[in-house]
XYZ file of C-alpha atoms in Angstrom:
274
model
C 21.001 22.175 128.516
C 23.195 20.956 131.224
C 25.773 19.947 129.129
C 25.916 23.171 127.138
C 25.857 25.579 130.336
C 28.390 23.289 131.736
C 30.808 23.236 128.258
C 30.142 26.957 128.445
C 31.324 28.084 132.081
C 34.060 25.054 132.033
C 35.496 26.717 128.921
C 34.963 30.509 130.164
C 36.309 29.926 134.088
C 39.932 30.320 132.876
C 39.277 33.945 131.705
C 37.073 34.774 134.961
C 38.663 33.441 137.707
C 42.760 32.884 139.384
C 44.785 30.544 138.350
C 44.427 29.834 142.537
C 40.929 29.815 141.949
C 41.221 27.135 139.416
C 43.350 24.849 140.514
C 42.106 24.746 143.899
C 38.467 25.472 143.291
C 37.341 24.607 140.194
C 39.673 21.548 139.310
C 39.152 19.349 142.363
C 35.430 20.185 142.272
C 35.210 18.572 138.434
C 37.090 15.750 139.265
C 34.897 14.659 142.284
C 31.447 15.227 140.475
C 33.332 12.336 138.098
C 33.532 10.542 141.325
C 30.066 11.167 142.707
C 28.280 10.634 139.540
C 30.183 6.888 139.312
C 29.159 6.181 142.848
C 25.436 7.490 141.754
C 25.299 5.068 139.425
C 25.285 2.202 142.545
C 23.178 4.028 144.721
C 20.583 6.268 142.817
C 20.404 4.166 139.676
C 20.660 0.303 141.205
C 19.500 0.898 144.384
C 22.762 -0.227 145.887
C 24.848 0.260 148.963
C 28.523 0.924 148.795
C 30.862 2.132 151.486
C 34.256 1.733 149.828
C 34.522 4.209 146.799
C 37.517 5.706 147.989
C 39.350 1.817 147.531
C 38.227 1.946 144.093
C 39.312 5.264 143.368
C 42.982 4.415 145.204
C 43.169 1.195 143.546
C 42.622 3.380 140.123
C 45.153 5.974 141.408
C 47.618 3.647 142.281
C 47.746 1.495 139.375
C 48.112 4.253 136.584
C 50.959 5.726 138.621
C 53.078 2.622 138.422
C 51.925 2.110 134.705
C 53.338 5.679 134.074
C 56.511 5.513 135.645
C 57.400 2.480 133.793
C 56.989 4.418 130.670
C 53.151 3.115 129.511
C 52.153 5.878 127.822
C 49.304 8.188 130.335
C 46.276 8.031 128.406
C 46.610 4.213 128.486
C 48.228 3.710 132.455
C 44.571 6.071 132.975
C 42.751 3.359 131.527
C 44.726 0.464 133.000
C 43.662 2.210 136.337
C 40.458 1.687 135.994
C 40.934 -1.738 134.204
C 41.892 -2.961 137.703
C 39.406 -0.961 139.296
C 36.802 -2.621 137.425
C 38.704 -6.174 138.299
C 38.972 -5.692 141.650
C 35.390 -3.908 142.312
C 33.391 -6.848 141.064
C 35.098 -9.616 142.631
C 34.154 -8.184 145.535
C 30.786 -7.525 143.909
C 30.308 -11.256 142.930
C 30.235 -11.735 146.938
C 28.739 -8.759 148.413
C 25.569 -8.804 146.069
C 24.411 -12.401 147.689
C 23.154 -10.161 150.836
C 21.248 -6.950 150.932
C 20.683 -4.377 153.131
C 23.151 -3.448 156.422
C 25.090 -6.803 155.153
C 25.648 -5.248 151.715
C 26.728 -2.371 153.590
C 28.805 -3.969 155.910
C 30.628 -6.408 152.752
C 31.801 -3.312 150.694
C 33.152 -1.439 153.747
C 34.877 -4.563 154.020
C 36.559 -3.871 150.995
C 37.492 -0.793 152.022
C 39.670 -1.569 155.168
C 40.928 -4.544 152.723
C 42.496 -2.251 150.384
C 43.373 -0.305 152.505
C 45.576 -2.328 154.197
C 47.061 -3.837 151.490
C 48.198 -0.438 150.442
C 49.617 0.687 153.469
C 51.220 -2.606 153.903
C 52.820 -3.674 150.714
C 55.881 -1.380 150.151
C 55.562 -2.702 145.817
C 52.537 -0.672 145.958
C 52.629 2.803 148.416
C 56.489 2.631 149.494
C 55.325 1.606 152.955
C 52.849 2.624 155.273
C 54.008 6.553 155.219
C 54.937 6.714 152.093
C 54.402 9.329 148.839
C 53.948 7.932 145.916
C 55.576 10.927 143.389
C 52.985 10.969 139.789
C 54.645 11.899 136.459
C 54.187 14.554 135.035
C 50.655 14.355 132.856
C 51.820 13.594 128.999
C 48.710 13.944 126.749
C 49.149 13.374 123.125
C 52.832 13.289 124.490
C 52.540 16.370 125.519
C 53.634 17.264 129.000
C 50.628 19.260 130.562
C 51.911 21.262 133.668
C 49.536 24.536 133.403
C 46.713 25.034 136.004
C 44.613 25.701 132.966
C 45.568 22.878 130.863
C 44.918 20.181 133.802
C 41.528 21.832 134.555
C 40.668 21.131 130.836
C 41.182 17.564 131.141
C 39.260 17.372 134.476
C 36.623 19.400 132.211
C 36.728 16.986 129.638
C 36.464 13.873 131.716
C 33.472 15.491 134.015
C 31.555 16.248 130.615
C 31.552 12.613 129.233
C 30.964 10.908 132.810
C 27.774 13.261 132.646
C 27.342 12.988 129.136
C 27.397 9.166 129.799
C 24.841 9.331 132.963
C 22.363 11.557 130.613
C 22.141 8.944 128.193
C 21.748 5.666 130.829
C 18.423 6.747 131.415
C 17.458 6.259 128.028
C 19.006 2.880 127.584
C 17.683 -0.171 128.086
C 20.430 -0.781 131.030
C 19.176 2.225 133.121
C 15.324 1.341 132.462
C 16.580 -2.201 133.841
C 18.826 -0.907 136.629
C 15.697 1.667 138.065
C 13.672 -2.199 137.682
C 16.304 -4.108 140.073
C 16.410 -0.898 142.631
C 12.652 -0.680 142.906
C 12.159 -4.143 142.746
C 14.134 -6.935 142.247
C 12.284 -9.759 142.437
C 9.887 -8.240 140.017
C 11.932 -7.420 137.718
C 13.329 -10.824 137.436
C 9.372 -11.826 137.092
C 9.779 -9.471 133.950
C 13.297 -11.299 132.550
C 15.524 -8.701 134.574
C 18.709 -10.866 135.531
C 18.991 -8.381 138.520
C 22.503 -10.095 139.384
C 23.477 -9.592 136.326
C 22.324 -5.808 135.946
C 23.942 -5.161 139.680
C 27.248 -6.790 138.578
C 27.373 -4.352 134.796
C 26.618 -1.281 137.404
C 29.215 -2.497 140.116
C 31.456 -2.587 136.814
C 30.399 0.430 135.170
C 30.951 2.396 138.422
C 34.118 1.043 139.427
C 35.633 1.992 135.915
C 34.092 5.238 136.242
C 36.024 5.650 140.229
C 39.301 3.931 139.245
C 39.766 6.380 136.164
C 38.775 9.057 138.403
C 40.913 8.670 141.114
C 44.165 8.539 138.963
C 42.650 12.066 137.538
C 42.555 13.112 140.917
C 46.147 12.696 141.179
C 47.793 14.016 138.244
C 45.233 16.783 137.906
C 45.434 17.605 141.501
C 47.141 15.956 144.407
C 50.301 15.127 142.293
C 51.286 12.062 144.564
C 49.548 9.484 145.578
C 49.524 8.455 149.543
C 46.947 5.982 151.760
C 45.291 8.458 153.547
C 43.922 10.546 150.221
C 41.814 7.194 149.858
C 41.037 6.199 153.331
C 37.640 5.193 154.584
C 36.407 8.977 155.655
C 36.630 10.011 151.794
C 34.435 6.814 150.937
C 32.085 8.669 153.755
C 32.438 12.266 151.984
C 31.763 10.572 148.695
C 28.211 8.968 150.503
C 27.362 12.333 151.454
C 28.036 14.123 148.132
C 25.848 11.505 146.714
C 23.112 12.122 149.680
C 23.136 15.971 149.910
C 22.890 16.256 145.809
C 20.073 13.780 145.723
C 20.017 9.742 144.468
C 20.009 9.538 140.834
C 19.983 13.137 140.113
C 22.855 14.077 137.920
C 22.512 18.283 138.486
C 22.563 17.641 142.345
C 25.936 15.506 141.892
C 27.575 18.592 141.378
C 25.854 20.379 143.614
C 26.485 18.121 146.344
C 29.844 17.502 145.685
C 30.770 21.417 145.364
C 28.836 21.718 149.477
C 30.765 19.133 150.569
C 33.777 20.607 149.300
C 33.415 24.094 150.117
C 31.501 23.984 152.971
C 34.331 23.502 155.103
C 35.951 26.612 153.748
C 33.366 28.854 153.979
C 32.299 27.648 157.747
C 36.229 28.360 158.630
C 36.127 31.850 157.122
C 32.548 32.786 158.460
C 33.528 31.730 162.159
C 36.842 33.800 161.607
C 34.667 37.200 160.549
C 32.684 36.248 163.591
């Protein structure tokens, strides 16, 4: 049912609501559920800490960028993006997941100020530490797609399968193992749970899922890429979208991604009738 009443409003809010409404409402709000439900998949599902999201999302961003400027067609640069994600987030995964706890914690934050370092300070990359990074235009099909409406489809379409995809993890054997290794993970290796193994597919899984979704956030949304749009506050936003909407509950990624979003807004406007 949550698919279909999503499928249903995604494909009726174009004929309901501004084209303002939608590409400043609706859109970004798609894109990060994507980006909470990948970051779920650590920290409901696997029982995992992670406090650099945004550095997987910005290495995803930043990578399909390049790849489309130099003429690699966008559906593919997308998936480079979060080839590298992937790469990147479980080498540091092979490293981190030898401690638990604060220490986890404390290694993928790590990550975070690495990355972003390395992107404000490697002009190949960002252009230099104040740098915008201009996106292409989004080609699907080789199609250009400029239209509020058409970039809200594919940040429809990509929201849909990243949910479509947590729906069906719980009942796989991966997600029965992953809920094993968060409640328990000595006992599930008493069971024949490779919990390193199970942590290191999720740290995988999830960095694919961020690095795709933070090159959607950029030619659906931001339009150019810069350091700050995946500095370490947004890795904190992304923990609290996560946190507010509930661990391992796929409805309350949306719902905690949409307060964390909107909150802001609607504080700014109550305080101004005030």
């Amino acid at each position: 049912w949550l698919i279909a009443a999503l499928l249903a409003f995604g494909l009726a809010a174009p004929f309901v609501v501004s084209s303002l409404a939608l590409s400043s409402y609706l859109t970004p709000w798609l894109v990060w559920t994507a980006a909470t439900l990948g970051l779920n998949l650590i920290l409901g599902w696997a029982g995992q800490f992670h406090f650099g999201y945004a550095a997987i999302m910005g290495i995803g961003a930043y990578t399909a960028v390049h790849a489309a400027r130099f003429g690699i067609p966008w559906e593919l640069a997308v998936i480079l993006g979060g080839g590298m994600a992937t790469l990147i987030g479980i080498t540091f995964a092979f490293a981190a997941l030898r401690v638990k706890g604060l220490y986890l914690a404390l290694s993928t934050l790590a990550l975070q100020f690495v990355m972003d370092w390395v992107i404000s300070h490697v002009p190949a990359i960002s252009g230099g530490t104040q740098a915008t990074l201009q996106a292409p235009n989004l080609k699907l099909l080789g199609q250009t797609v400029t239209s509020d409406t058409g970039l809200y489809y594919v940040a429809l379409a990509w929201c849909l399968w990243v949910t479509l995809f947590m729906l069906n993890l719980r009942r796989t054997a991966l997600g029965r193992a992953l809920v094993a290794v968060r409640e328990k993970d000595f006992a599930a290796a008493v069971i024949g749970v490779n919990s390193l193994y199970y942590k290191l597919l999720a740290f995988a899984t999830s960095s694919f899922i961020g690095g795709v979704t933070g090159a959607l956030l950029i030619f659906t949304f931001y339009r150019a890429v810069t350091p700050e749009q995946f500095a370490v506050n947004v890795s904190i936003e992304l923990l609290a979208m996560v946190i507010v909407g509930g661990l391992s509950s796929i409805i309350g990624s949306y719902f905690g991604a949409a307060f964390i979003l909107l909150a802001p807004g609607l504080i700014n406007k109550l305080i101004a009738v005030l």
